[in-house]
Coordinates of C-alpha atoms in Angstrom, one line a residue:
X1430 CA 3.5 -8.4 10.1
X1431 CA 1.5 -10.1 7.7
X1432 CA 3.8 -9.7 5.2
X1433 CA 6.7 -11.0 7.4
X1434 CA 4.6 -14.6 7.6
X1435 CA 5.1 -14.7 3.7
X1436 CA 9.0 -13.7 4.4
X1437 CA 8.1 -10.6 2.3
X1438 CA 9.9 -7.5 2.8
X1439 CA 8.3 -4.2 2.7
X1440 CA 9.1 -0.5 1.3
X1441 CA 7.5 2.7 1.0
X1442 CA 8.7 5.9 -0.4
X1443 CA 8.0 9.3 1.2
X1444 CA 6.6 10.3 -1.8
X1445 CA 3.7 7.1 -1.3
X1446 CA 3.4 8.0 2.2
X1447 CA 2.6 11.2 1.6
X1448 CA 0.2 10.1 -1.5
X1449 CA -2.2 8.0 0.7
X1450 CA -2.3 10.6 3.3
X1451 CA -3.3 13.3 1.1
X1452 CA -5.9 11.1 -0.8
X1453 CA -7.4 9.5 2.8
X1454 CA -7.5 12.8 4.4
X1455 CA -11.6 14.0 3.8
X1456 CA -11.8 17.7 4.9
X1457 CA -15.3 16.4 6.8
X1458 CA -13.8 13.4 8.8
X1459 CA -10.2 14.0 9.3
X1460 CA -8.0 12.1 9.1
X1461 CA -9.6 8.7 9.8
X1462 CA -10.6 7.7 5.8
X1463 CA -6.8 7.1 5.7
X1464 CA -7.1 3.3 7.2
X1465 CA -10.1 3.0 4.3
X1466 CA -7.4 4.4 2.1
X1467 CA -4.4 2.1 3.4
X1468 CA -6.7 -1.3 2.7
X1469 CA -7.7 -0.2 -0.4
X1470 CA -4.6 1.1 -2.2
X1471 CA -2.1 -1.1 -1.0
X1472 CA -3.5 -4.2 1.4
X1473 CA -5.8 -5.3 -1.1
X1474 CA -3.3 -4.8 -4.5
X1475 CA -0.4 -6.9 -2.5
X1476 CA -2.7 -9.3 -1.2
X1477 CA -4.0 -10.0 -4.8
X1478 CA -0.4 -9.9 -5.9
X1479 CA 0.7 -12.6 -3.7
X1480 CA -2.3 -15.0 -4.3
X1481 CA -1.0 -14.4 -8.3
X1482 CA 2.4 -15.7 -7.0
X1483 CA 3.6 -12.1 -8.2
X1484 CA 5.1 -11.7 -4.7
X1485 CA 6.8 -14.6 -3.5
X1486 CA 9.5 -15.4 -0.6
X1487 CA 12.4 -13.4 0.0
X1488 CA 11.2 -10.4 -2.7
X1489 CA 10.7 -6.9 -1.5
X1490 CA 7.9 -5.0 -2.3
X1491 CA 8.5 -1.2 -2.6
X1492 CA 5.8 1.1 -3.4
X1493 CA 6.2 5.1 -4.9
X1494 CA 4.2 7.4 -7.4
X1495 CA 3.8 7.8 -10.7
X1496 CA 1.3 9.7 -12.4
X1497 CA -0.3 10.4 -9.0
X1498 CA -0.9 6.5 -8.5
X1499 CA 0.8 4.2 -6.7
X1500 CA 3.3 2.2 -8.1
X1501 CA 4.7 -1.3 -7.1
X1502 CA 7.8 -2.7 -7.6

């Protein structure tokens, strides 16, 4: 939704779906590190992004892997 404000479009591959919740999953707390891990790896990186002007109205951002990181496109 916040993304919607800026008229930005949003898409994530399985493959980056299934990244963050292998690498937010803690064997000790379960599954809740994943919102830690959804802030950090891709709120805070498209937020930056769009205060750079690297994301501007009307673009979609999609996000997949490569070399086990995230990649955005």
């Amino acid at each position: 939704k916040r993304l919607e404000a800026h008229k930005i479009r949003f898409k994530i591959s399985d493959s980056a779906t299934e990244w963050i919740a292998y690498n937010g999953y803690d064997p000790a707390y379960g599954a809740r590190p994943i919102k830690r891990a959804i802030q950090l790896e891709l709120e805070t990186p498209i937020a930056k992004a769009i205060l750079k002007g690297i994301y501007i109205e009307g673009q979609t951002i999609t996000v997949g892997v490569k070399s086990n990181k995230l990649l955005f496109n």
